[in-house]
PDB file of C-alpha atoms and ligand atoms in Angstrom:
ATOM      1  CA  MET A  11     100.608-148.546   7.395  1.00  0.00           C
ATOM      2  CA  THR A  12     101.585-149.665  10.871  1.00  0.00           C
ATOM      3  CA  ARG A  13     101.613-146.312  12.678  1.00  0.00           C
ATOM      4  CA  ARG A  14     104.151-147.718  15.132  1.00  0.00           C
ATOM      5  CA  VAL A  15     106.285-145.406  17.265  1.00  0.00           C
ATOM      6  CA  ALA A  16     109.331-146.813  19.048  1.00  0.00           C
ATOM      7  CA  LEU A  17     109.974-145.518  22.580  1.00  0.00           C
ATOM      8  CA  GLU A  18     113.234-145.892  24.480  1.00  0.00           C
ATOM      9  CA  THR A  19     113.644-147.005  28.092  1.00  0.00           C
ATOM     10  CA  ALA A  20     116.987-145.493  29.175  1.00  0.00           C
ATOM     11  CA  VAL A  21     115.036-142.341  29.947  1.00  0.00           C
ATOM     12  CA  MET A  22     113.221-144.446  32.555  1.00  0.00           C
ATOM     13  CA  THR A  23     116.170-146.450  33.901  1.00  0.00           C
ATOM     14  CA  HIS A  24     118.717-143.619  33.833  1.00  0.00           C
ATOM     15  CA  GLY A  25     117.094-140.289  32.973  1.00  0.00           C
ATOM     16  CA  LEU A  26     114.301-139.615  35.456  1.00  0.00           C
ATOM     17  CA  PRO A  27     113.913-140.287  39.185  1.00  0.00           C
ATOM     18  CA  ALA A  28     111.236-142.679  40.490  1.00  0.00           C
ATOM     19  CA  PRO A  29     108.240-142.485  40.398  1.00  0.00           C
ATOM     20  CA  TYR A  30     108.327-140.063  37.476  1.00  0.00           C
ATOM     21  CA  ASN A  31     110.237-142.527  35.304  1.00  0.00           C
ATOM     22  CA  GLU A  32     107.335-144.969  35.324  1.00  0.00           C
ATOM     23  CA  GLN A  33     104.851-142.170  34.729  1.00  0.00           C
ATOM     24  CA  ALA A  34     106.917-141.036  31.777  1.00  0.00           C
ATOM     25  CA  GLY A  35     106.615-144.443  30.122  1.00  0.00           C
ATOM     26  CA  VAL A  36     102.875-144.718  30.677  1.00  0.00           C
ATOM     27  CA  GLN A  37     102.224-141.130  29.608  1.00  0.00           C
ATOM     28  CA  MET A  38     104.353-141.402  26.475  1.00  0.00           C
ATOM     29  CA  CYS A  39     102.407-144.495  25.427  1.00  0.00           C
ATOM     30  CA  ASP A  40      99.124-142.672  26.063  1.00  0.00           C
ATOM     31  CA  ALA A  41     100.310-139.667  24.059  1.00  0.00           C
ATOM     32  CA  VAL A  42     101.243-141.838  21.066  1.00  0.00           C
ATOM     33  CA  ARG A  43      97.805-143.507  21.189  1.00  0.00           C
ATOM     34  CA  GLN A  44      95.954-140.195  21.556  1.00  0.00           C
ATOM     35  CA  ALA A  45      97.607-139.035  18.355  1.00  0.00           C
ATOM     36  CA  GLY A  46      96.529-142.202  16.541  1.00  0.00           C
ATOM     37  CA  GLY A  47      99.824-144.113  16.716  1.00  0.00           C
ATOM     38  CA  VAL A  48     100.811-147.444  18.221  1.00  0.00           C
ATOM     39  CA  PRO A  49     103.465-147.217  20.965  1.00  0.00           C
ATOM     40  CA  VAL A  50     106.198-149.866  20.941  1.00  0.00           C
ATOM     41  CA  VAL A  51     108.397-149.677  24.036  1.00  0.00           C
ATOM     42  CA  ILE A  52     111.842-151.197  23.617  1.00  0.00           C
ATOM     43  CA  GLY A  53     114.108-152.585  26.340  1.00  0.00           C
ATOM     44  CA  ILE A  54     116.138-155.581  27.493  1.00  0.00           C
ATOM     45  CA  ILE A  55     114.702-158.019  30.036  1.00  0.00           C
ATOM     46  CA  GLU A  56     116.955-160.788  31.300  1.00  0.00           C
ATOM     47  CA  GLY A  57     118.913-160.842  28.103  1.00  0.00           C
ATOM     48  CA  GLU A  58     115.946-160.612  25.730  1.00  0.00           C
ATOM     49  CA  PRO A  59     115.767-157.529  23.545  1.00  0.00           C
ATOM     50  CA  ILE A  60     112.034-156.831  23.567  1.00  0.00           C
ATOM     51  CA  VAL A  61     110.338-154.694  20.942  1.00  0.00           C
ATOM     52  CA  GLY A  62     106.953-154.061  22.503  1.00  0.00           C
ATOM     53  CA  LEU A  63     107.294-154.328  26.274  1.00  0.00           C
ATOM     54  CA  THR A  64     104.033-154.889  28.131  1.00  0.00           C
ATOM     55  CA  GLU A  65     103.154-152.229  30.679  1.00  0.00           C
ATOM     56  CA  GLU A  66     104.143-154.695  33.389  1.00  0.00           C
ATOM     57  CA  GLN A  67     107.541-155.305  31.794  1.00  0.00           C
ATOM     58  CA  MET A  68     108.053-151.566  31.416  1.00  0.00           C
ATOM     59  CA  ARG A  69     107.277-151.017  35.102  1.00  0.00           C
ATOM     60  CA  HIS A  70     109.611-153.878  35.980  1.00  0.00           C
ATOM     61  CA  LEU A  71     112.445-152.146  34.125  1.00  0.00           C
ATOM     62  CA  ALA A  72     111.628-148.766  35.689  1.00  0.00           C
ATOM     63  CA  ARG A  73     111.792-150.350  39.174  1.00  0.00           C
ATOM     64  CA  HIS A  74     114.852-152.487  38.489  1.00  0.00           C
ATOM     65  CA  PRO A  75     117.470-151.921  41.220  1.00  0.00           C
ATOM     66  CA  ALA A  76     120.514-152.067  38.916  1.00  0.00           C
ATOM     67  CA  PRO A  77     119.542-151.763  35.264  1.00  0.00           C
ATOM     68  CA  GLN A  78     122.153-151.546  32.526  1.00  0.00           C
ATOM     69  CA  LYS A  79     122.324-148.458  30.321  1.00  0.00           C
ATOM     70  CA  VAL A  80     122.301-150.036  26.895  1.00  0.00           C
ATOM     71  CA  ALA A  81     123.829-148.470  23.797  1.00  0.00           C
ATOM     72  CA  LEU A  82     125.286-150.144  20.707  1.00  0.00           C
ATOM     73  CA  HIS A  83     128.618-150.923  22.373  1.00  0.00           C
ATOM     74  CA  ASN A  84     127.062-153.174  25.023  1.00  0.00           C
ATOM     75  CA  LEU A  85     123.752-154.264  23.461  1.00  0.00           C
ATOM     76  CA  ALA A  86     124.875-157.771  22.517  1.00  0.00           C
ATOM     77  CA  LEU A  87     126.951-158.168  25.694  1.00  0.00           C
ATOM     78  CA  VAL A  88     124.055-157.245  28.000  1.00  0.00           C
ATOM     79  CA  CYS A  89     121.928-159.804  26.158  1.00  0.00           C
ATOM     80  CA  ALA A  90     124.614-162.513  26.311  1.00  0.00           C
ATOM     81  CA  GLN A  91     124.953-161.980  30.067  1.00  0.00           C
ATOM     82  CA  ARG A  92     121.179-162.205  30.566  1.00  0.00           C
ATOM     83  CA  GLN A  93     121.050-158.744  32.109  1.00  0.00           C
ATOM     84  CA  SER A  94     118.213-156.216  32.012  1.00  0.00           C
ATOM     85  CA  GLY A  95     118.480-152.636  30.909  1.00  0.00           C
ATOM     86  CA  GLY A  96     117.026-149.526  29.389  1.00  0.00           C
ATOM     87  CA  THR A  97     117.899-148.874  25.764  1.00  0.00           C
ATOM     88  CA  THR A  98     119.280-145.467  24.866  1.00  0.00           C
ATOM     89  CA  VAL A  99     118.498-143.868  21.523  1.00  0.00           C
ATOM     90  CA  SER A 100     121.246-145.790  19.679  1.00  0.00           C
ATOM     91  CA  ALA A 101     120.181-149.263  20.830  1.00  0.00           C
ATOM     92  CA  THR A 102     116.504-148.387  20.464  1.00  0.00           C
ATOM     93  CA  LEU A 103     117.045-147.263  16.880  1.00  0.00           C
ATOM     94  CA  TRP A 104     118.835-150.489  16.086  1.00  0.00           C
ATOM     95  CA  LEU A 105     116.136-152.726  17.561  1.00  0.00           C
ATOM     96  CA  ALA A 106     113.335-150.650  16.044  1.00  0.00           C
ATOM     97  CA  ARG A 107     114.959-150.855  12.636  1.00  0.00           C
ATOM     98  CA  ARG A 108     115.272-154.645  12.869  1.00  0.00           C
ATOM     99  CA  ALA A 109     111.530-154.768  13.589  1.00  0.00           C
ATOM    100  CA  GLY A 110     110.701-152.525  10.617  1.00  0.00           C
ATOM    101  CA  ILE A 111     109.675-149.506  12.697  1.00  0.00           C
ATOM    102  CA  SER A 112     110.644-146.143  11.241  1.00  0.00           C
ATOM    103  CA  VAL A 113     109.522-143.557  13.812  1.00  0.00           C
ATOM    104  CA  MET A 114     110.859-143.052  17.314  1.00  0.00           C
ATOM    105  CA  ALA A 115     110.399-140.422  20.017  1.00  0.00           C
ATOM    106  CA  THR A 116     112.647-139.366  22.870  1.00  0.00           C
ATOM    107  CA  GLY A 117     113.324-136.318  25.036  1.00  0.00           C
ATOM    108  CA  GLY A 118     116.688-134.986  23.988  1.00  0.00           C
ATOM    109  CA  ILE A 119     119.289-136.891  22.024  1.00  0.00           C
ATOM    110  CA  GLY A 120     122.845-137.285  23.262  1.00  0.00           C
ATOM    111  CA  GLY A 121     125.654-135.364  21.604  1.00  0.00           C
ATOM    112  CA  VAL A 122     129.132-133.966  22.087  1.00  0.00           C
ATOM    113  CA  HIS A 123     129.881-133.337  25.769  1.00  0.00           C
ATOM    114  CA  ARG A 124     131.073-129.956  27.010  1.00  0.00           C
ATOM    115  CA  GLY A 125     134.748-129.696  27.686  1.00  0.00           C
ATOM    116  CA  ASP A 126     135.314-133.217  26.369  1.00  0.00           C
ATOM    117  CA  ALA A 127     134.887-133.332  22.616  1.00  0.00           C
ATOM    118  CA  HIS A 128     135.970-136.988  22.721  1.00  0.00           C
ATOM    119  CA  ASP A 129     132.891-137.968  24.691  1.00  0.00           C
ATOM    120  CA  ILE A 130     130.401-138.250  21.879  1.00  0.00           C
ATOM    121  CA  SER A 131     127.117-140.014  22.521  1.00  0.00           C
ATOM    122  CA  ALA A 132     126.558-143.254  20.625  1.00  0.00           C
ATOM    123  CA  ASP A 133     123.266-141.622  19.626  1.00  0.00           C
ATOM    124  CA  LEU A 134     125.060-139.533  16.998  1.00  0.00           C
ATOM    125  CA  PRO A 135     126.766-142.270  14.938  1.00  0.00           C
ATOM    126  CA  ALA A 136     123.587-144.340  15.247  1.00  0.00           C
ATOM    127  CA  LEU A 137     121.638-141.443  13.722  1.00  0.00           C
ATOM    128  CA  ALA A 138     124.241-141.290  10.961  1.00  0.00           C
ATOM    129  CA  ARG A 139     123.682-144.873   9.914  1.00  0.00           C
ATOM    130  CA  LEU A 140     120.114-145.839  10.777  1.00  0.00           C
ATOM    131  CA  PRO A 141     117.361-144.343   8.619  1.00  0.00           C
ATOM    132  CA  LEU A 142     114.627-143.564  11.118  1.00  0.00           C
ATOM    133  CA  LEU A 143     112.626-140.453  11.840  1.00  0.00           C
ATOM    134  CA  VAL A 144     113.442-139.312  15.384  1.00  0.00           C
ATOM    135  CA  VAL A 145     111.278-136.782  17.211  1.00  0.00           C
ATOM    136  CA  CYS A 146     112.996-134.903  20.054  1.00  0.00           C
ATOM    137  CA  SER A 147     113.503-131.512  21.695  1.00  0.00           C
ATOM    138  CA  GLY A 148     116.953-131.187  20.172  1.00  0.00           C
ATOM    139  CA  ALA A 149     120.009-132.326  22.078  1.00  0.00           C
ATOM    140  CA  LYS A 150     120.271-132.157  25.845  1.00  0.00           C
ATOM    141  CA  VAL A 151     121.288-128.702  27.041  1.00  0.00           C
ATOM    142  CA  ILE A 152     124.051-130.190  29.215  1.00  0.00           C
ATOM    143  CA  LEU A 153     125.984-130.799  25.980  1.00  0.00           C
ATOM    144  CA  ASP A 154     128.103-128.666  23.704  1.00  0.00           C
ATOM    145  CA  LEU A 155     125.184-127.746  21.477  1.00  0.00           C
ATOM    146  CA  PRO A 156     127.076-125.923  18.682  1.00  0.00           C
ATOM    147  CA  ALA A 157     129.488-128.899  18.385  1.00  0.00           C
ATOM    148  CA  THR A 158     126.541-131.300  18.359  1.00  0.00           C
ATOM    149  CA  ARG A 159     124.804-129.242  15.671  1.00  0.00           C
ATOM    150  CA  GLU A 160     127.997-129.346  13.570  1.00  0.00           C
ATOM    151  CA  TRP A 161     128.232-133.102  14.004  1.00  0.00           C
ATOM    152  CA  LEU A 162     124.716-133.585  12.648  1.00  0.00           C
ATOM    153  CA  GLU A 163     125.555-131.470   9.621  1.00  0.00           C
ATOM    154  CA  THR A 164     128.893-133.192   9.014  1.00  0.00           C
ATOM    155  CA  TRP A 165     127.270-136.613   9.023  1.00  0.00           C
ATOM    156  CA  GLY A 166     124.352-135.644   6.837  1.00  0.00           C
ATOM    157  CA  ILE A 167     121.482-135.857   9.298  1.00  0.00           C
ATOM    158  CA  PRO A 168     118.685-133.485   8.252  1.00  0.00           C
ATOM    159  CA  VAL A 169     117.187-131.445  11.094  1.00  0.00           C
ATOM    160  CA  VAL A 170     113.588-130.380  10.578  1.00  0.00           C
ATOM    161  CA  GLY A 171     112.036-127.870  12.982  1.00  0.00           C
ATOM    162  CA  TYR A 172     108.380-128.431  13.698  1.00  0.00           C
ATOM    163  CA  GLN A 173     106.935-124.923  13.830  1.00  0.00           C
ATOM    164  CA  THR A 174     110.342-123.543  14.765  1.00  0.00           C
ATOM    165  CA  ASP A 175     113.444-122.401  12.882  1.00  0.00           C
ATOM    166  CA  GLU A 176     115.683-122.852  15.901  1.00  0.00           C
ATOM    167  CA  LEU A 177     117.190-126.055  17.254  1.00  0.00           C
ATOM    168  CA  PRO A 178     115.722-126.342  20.756  1.00  0.00           C
ATOM    169  CA  GLY A 179     117.983-127.181  23.698  1.00  0.00           C
ATOM    170  CA  PHE A 180     115.841-129.695  25.589  1.00  0.00           C
ATOM    171  CA  TYR A 181     114.895-127.558  28.632  1.00  0.00           C
ATOM    172  CA  THR A 182     114.943-124.380  26.608  1.00  0.00           C
ATOM    173  CA  ALA A 183     113.428-123.378  23.269  1.00  0.00           C
ATOM    174  CA  HIS A 184     116.270-121.079  22.229  1.00  0.00           C
ATOM    175  CA  THR A 185     119.840-121.959  21.391  1.00  0.00           C
ATOM    176  CA  GLY A 186     120.543-119.626  18.484  1.00  0.00           C
ATOM    177  CA  LEU A 187     121.272-122.686  16.325  1.00  0.00           C
ATOM    178  CA  ARG A 188     119.418-123.203  13.068  1.00  0.00           C
ATOM    179  CA  VAL A 189     117.439-126.116  11.694  1.00  0.00           C
ATOM    180  CA  ASP A 190     117.772-127.184   8.046  1.00  0.00           C
ATOM    181  CA  ALA A 191     114.100-126.708   7.194  1.00  0.00           C
ATOM    182  CA  VAL A 192     110.852-125.777   8.909  1.00  0.00           C
ATOM    183  CA  ALA A 193     107.677-127.863   8.738  1.00  0.00           C
ATOM    184  CA  ASN A 194     104.459-126.308   9.949  1.00  0.00           C
ATOM    185  CA  THR A 195     102.281-129.407   9.629  1.00  0.00           C
ATOM    186  CA  VAL A 196     102.745-133.131  10.118  1.00  0.00           C
ATOM    187  CA  GLU A 197     101.916-133.576   6.436  1.00  0.00           C
ATOM    188  CA  GLN A 198     104.906-131.426   5.600  1.00  0.00           C
ATOM    189  CA  ILE A 199     107.073-133.568   7.874  1.00  0.00           C
ATOM    190  CA  GLY A 200     105.738-136.597   6.002  1.00  0.00           C
ATOM    191  CA  ALA A 201     106.733-134.998   2.694  1.00  0.00           C
ATOM    192  CA  PHE A 202     110.263-134.263   3.991  1.00  0.00           C
ATOM    193  CA  TRP A 203     110.587-137.824   5.259  1.00  0.00           C
ATOM    194  CA  HIS A 204     109.398-139.219   1.951  1.00  0.00           C
ATOM    195  CA  ALA A 205     111.969-137.122   0.088  1.00  0.00           C
ATOM    196  CA  HIS A 206     114.700-138.149   2.533  1.00  0.00           C
ATOM    197  CA  GLN A 207     113.906-141.839   2.145  1.00  0.00           C
ATOM    198  CA  HIS A 208     113.664-141.501  -1.604  1.00  0.00           C
ATOM    199  CA  MET A 209     117.108-139.894  -1.695  1.00  0.00           C
ATOM    200  CA  GLY A 210     118.363-142.944   0.159  1.00  0.00           C
ATOM    201  CA  THR A 211     121.361-141.479   1.975  1.00  0.00           C
ATOM    202  CA  GLY A 212     120.638-143.888   4.822  1.00  0.00           C
ATOM    203  CA  THR A 213     120.787-141.441   7.734  1.00  0.00           C
ATOM    204  CA  ALA A 214     118.104-140.643  10.266  1.00  0.00           C
ATOM    205  CA  MET A 215     116.073-137.446  10.037  1.00  0.00           C
ATOM    206  CA  LEU A 216     115.567-135.433  13.203  1.00  0.00           C
ATOM    207  CA  VAL A 217     112.296-133.647  13.836  1.00  0.00           C
ATOM    208  CA  VAL A 218     112.647-131.141  16.649  1.00  0.00           C
ATOM    209  CA  GLN A 219     110.134-129.114  18.589  1.00  0.00           C
ATOM    210  CA  PRO A 220     110.653-126.775  21.535  1.00  0.00           C
ATOM    211  CA  PRO A 221     109.623-127.936  25.027  1.00  0.00           C
ATOM    212  CA  PRO A 222     106.035-126.973  25.995  1.00  0.00           C
ATOM    213  CA  ALA A 223     106.095-123.224  26.650  1.00  0.00           C
ATOM    214  CA  GLU A 224     104.431-123.361  30.066  1.00  0.00           C
ATOM    215  CA  HIS A 225     107.308-125.486  31.400  1.00  0.00           C
ATOM    216  CA  ALA A 226     110.328-124.177  29.474  1.00  0.00           C
ATOM    217  CA  MET A 227     113.088-122.642  31.585  1.00  0.00           C
ATOM    218  CA  PRO A 228     115.010-119.444  30.791  1.00  0.00           C
ATOM    219  CA  ALA A 229     118.316-120.294  29.089  1.00  0.00           C
ATOM    220  CA  LYS A 230     120.306-118.078  31.468  1.00  0.00           C
ATOM    221  CA  GLU A 231     119.053-119.811  34.573  1.00  0.00           C
ATOM    222  CA  VAL A 232     119.668-123.243  33.053  1.00  0.00           C
ATOM    223  CA  GLU A 233     123.224-122.233  32.065  1.00  0.00           C
ATOM    224  CA  ALA A 234     124.206-121.325  35.613  1.00  0.00           C
ATOM    225  CA  MET A 235     123.031-124.682  36.908  1.00  0.00           C
ATOM    226  CA  ILE A 236     124.805-126.562  34.132  1.00  0.00           C
ATOM    227  CA  ALA A 237     128.072-124.784  34.828  1.00  0.00           C
ATOM    228  CA  GLN A 238     127.850-125.877  38.454  1.00  0.00           C
ATOM    229  CA  ALA A 239     126.807-129.459  37.623  1.00  0.00           C
ATOM    230  CA  CYS A 240     129.587-129.849  35.022  1.00  0.00           C
ATOM    231  CA  ALA A 241     132.204-128.534  37.476  1.00  0.00           C
ATOM    232  CA  GLU A 242     130.998-130.983  40.118  1.00  0.00           C
ATOM    233  CA  ALA A 243     131.063-133.874  37.648  1.00  0.00           C
ATOM    234  CA  GLU A 244     134.641-133.069  36.773  1.00  0.00           C
ATOM    235  CA  ALA A 245     135.713-132.681  40.394  1.00  0.00           C
ATOM    236  CA  GLN A 246     134.186-136.057  41.210  1.00  0.00           C
ATOM    237  CA  GLY A 247     135.739-137.777  38.218  1.00  0.00           C
ATOM    238  CA  ILE A 248     132.380-138.699  36.664  1.00  0.00           C
ATOM    239  CA  GLN A 249     133.051-140.056  33.180  1.00  0.00           C
ATOM    240  CA  GLY A 250     131.607-141.871  30.210  1.00  0.00           C
ATOM    241  CA  ALA A 251     128.104-143.312  30.367  1.00  0.00           C
ATOM    242  CA  ALA A 252     127.653-142.022  33.917  1.00  0.00           C
ATOM    243  CA  THR A 253     128.001-138.382  32.832  1.00  0.00           C
ATOM    244  CA  THR A 254     124.561-137.752  31.336  1.00  0.00           C
ATOM    245  CA  PRO A 255     122.597-139.431  34.190  1.00  0.00           C
ATOM    246  CA  TYR A 256     124.707-137.529  36.741  1.00  0.00           C
ATOM    247  CA  LEU A 257     124.139-134.152  35.093  1.00  0.00           C
ATOM    248  CA  LEU A 258     120.394-134.727  34.683  1.00  0.00           C
ATOM    249  CA  ARG A 259     120.108-135.731  38.335  1.00  0.00           C
ATOM    250  CA  ARG A 260     122.104-132.702  39.547  1.00  0.00           C
ATOM    251  CA  LEU A 261     120.020-130.343  37.404  1.00  0.00           C
ATOM    252  CA  ALA A 262     116.859-131.779  38.943  1.00  0.00           C
ATOM    253  CA  GLU A 263     118.332-131.153  42.399  1.00  0.00           C
ATOM    254  CA  LEU A 264     119.687-127.686  41.625  1.00  0.00           C
ATOM    255  CA  SER A 265     116.375-126.589  40.086  1.00  0.00           C
ATOM    256  CA  GLU A 266     114.509-127.937  43.132  1.00  0.00           C
ATOM    257  CA  GLY A 267     112.760-130.470  40.962  1.00  0.00           C
ATOM    258  CA  ARG A 268     111.620-128.089  38.235  1.00  0.00           C
ATOM    259  CA  THR A 269     113.402-129.912  35.437  1.00  0.00           C
ATOM    260  CA  VAL A 270     111.445-133.098  36.138  1.00  0.00           C
ATOM    261  CA  PRO A 271     107.914-131.952  35.131  1.00  0.00           C
ATOM    262  CA  LEU A 272     109.556-130.165  32.203  1.00  0.00           C
ATOM    263  CA  ASN A 273     111.255-133.380  31.094  1.00  0.00           C
ATOM    264  CA  LEU A 274     107.966-135.288  31.452  1.00  0.00           C
ATOM    265  CA  ALA A 275     106.071-132.639  29.495  1.00  0.00           C
ATOM    266  CA  LEU A 276     108.503-132.622  26.590  1.00  0.00           C
ATOM    267  CA  LEU A 277     108.625-136.422  26.459  1.00  0.00           C
ATOM    268  CA  LYS A 278     104.830-136.491  26.205  1.00  0.00           C
ATOM    269  CA  ALA A 279     104.735-133.752  23.581  1.00  0.00           C
ATOM    270  CA  ASN A 280     107.364-135.540  21.482  1.00  0.00           C
ATOM    271  CA  ALA A 281     105.529-138.871  21.780  1.00  0.00           C
ATOM    272  CA  HIS A 282     102.333-137.142  20.672  1.00  0.00           C
ATOM    273  CA  LEU A 283     103.984-135.532  17.662  1.00  0.00           C
ATOM    274  CA  ALA A 284     105.626-138.845  16.712  1.00  0.00           C
ATOM    275  CA  GLY A 285     102.226-140.554  16.921  1.00  0.00           C
ATOM    276  CA  ALA A 286     100.697-137.906  14.666  1.00  0.00           C
ATOM    277  CA  ILE A 287     103.560-138.222  12.177  1.00  0.00           C
ATOM    278  CA  ALA A 288     103.237-142.025  12.155  1.00  0.00           C
ATOM    279  CA  THR A 289      99.622-141.689  11.026  1.00  0.00           C
ATOM    280  CA  VAL A 290     100.581-139.747   7.893  1.00  0.00           C
ATOM    281  CA  LEU A 291     103.498-141.927   6.763  1.00  0.00           C
ATOM    282  CA  GLU A 292     103.011-144.481   4.033  1.00  0.00           C
ATOM    283  CA  ASP A 293     105.255-147.131   5.522  1.00  0.00           C
TER     284      ASP A 293
HETATM  285  N1  PSU S  27     115.941-137.985  26.721  1.00  0.00           N
HETATM  286  C1  PSU S  27     115.586-137.620  27.978  1.00  0.00           C
HETATM  287  N2  PSU S  27     116.267-138.173  29.025  1.00  0.00           N
HETATM  288  C2  PSU S  27     117.263-139.114  28.838  1.00  0.00           C
HETATM  289  C3  PSU S  27     117.593-139.529  27.505  1.00  0.00           C
HETATM  290  C4  PSU S  27     116.905-138.915  26.491  1.00  0.00           C
HETATM  291  O1  PSU S  27     114.692-136.778  28.160  1.00  0.00           O
HETATM  292  O2  PSU S  27     117.847-139.600  29.813  1.00  0.00           O
HETATM  293  C5  PSU S  27     118.652-140.597  27.302  1.00  0.00           C
HETATM  294  C6  PSU S  27     118.499-141.269  25.940  1.00  0.00           C
HETATM  295  O3  PSU S  27     118.347-142.650  26.188  1.00  0.00           O
HETATM  296  C7  PSU S  27     119.792-140.981  25.213  1.00  0.00           C
HETATM  297  C8  PSU S  27     120.763-140.906  26.373  1.00  0.00           C
HETATM  298  O4  PSU S  27     120.094-141.961  24.274  1.00  0.00           O
HETATM  299  O5  PSU S  27     120.020-140.128  27.325  1.00  0.00           O
HETATM  300  C9  PSU S  27     122.112-140.276  25.984  1.00  0.00           C
HETATM  301  O6  PSU S  27     123.074-140.712  26.895  1.00  0.00           O
HETATM  302  P1  PSU S  27     124.645-140.513  26.551  1.00  0.00           P
HETATM  303  O7  PSU S  27     124.854-139.034  26.543  1.00  0.00           O
HETATM  304  O8  PSU S  27     125.393-141.207  27.661  1.00  0.00           O
HETATM  305  O9  PSU S  27     124.861-141.146  25.226  1.00  0.00           O
HETATM  306 MN1   MN S  28     129.159-140.478  26.533  1.00  0.00          MN
END
């Protein structure tokens, strides 16, 4: 029983502004440890994919002036060019899997973008083919959440709600979308994971929990800001990998910084839950 929990670094290089990005990394590691798990931070430093960054290496990445955003399409290329970067969920899952780690935590997974159903995060196909347990607050609310929910179902990725029957939407607890099953304890999550592994379909299993209630934002308020941010992104021709970082940054600005402590709080809560789950798994 290794109790290891993989943590991604794109949230630090591309998701949160300094100095909160560095705090996020340190606090997620602390949260995993508090729950009895062993944090393993994953990232790329000068071409080396590192599974288990030291705190110093993690800070180095967080302060890097021009880090790459690493997903499966550029993972090998970033390494071959000796670049440094933060790994998104897809690349983190791959590297974690190679190291025999089966639990990972993040904030919100990527998904199908609004208004552009062809822009699908590499997170989704990675979840469809890499059998890890991923703890998150659902998919990021900037996305087309019903389309993302459908995608998960189509590709056979079980969605387990931890003490909720609704798929959370990252900044907000309520989306009106359903989970596949509810688990009220980490032991129950362990039992679902065991059954999923035993069935051997080879997909990931998502475990979702709503953002901490004291920070969550009303869905209506969030929607208005997203509509504005999405319109601006389109007007400015923001595309591809730049879209998610742009929208997260604009939401932080439009909310006068309120999304940042919320993002930190949910990252910590997810790391804590992942740590607790890791302690009850047999592998
Ligand atoms: N969770 C957060 N903030 C983030 C991310 C997750 O709270 O920035 C990152 C993850 O690394 C995820 C990525 O893999 O956003 C999705 O980016 P894209 O939509 O470009 O695939
Ligand atoms: Mn994309």
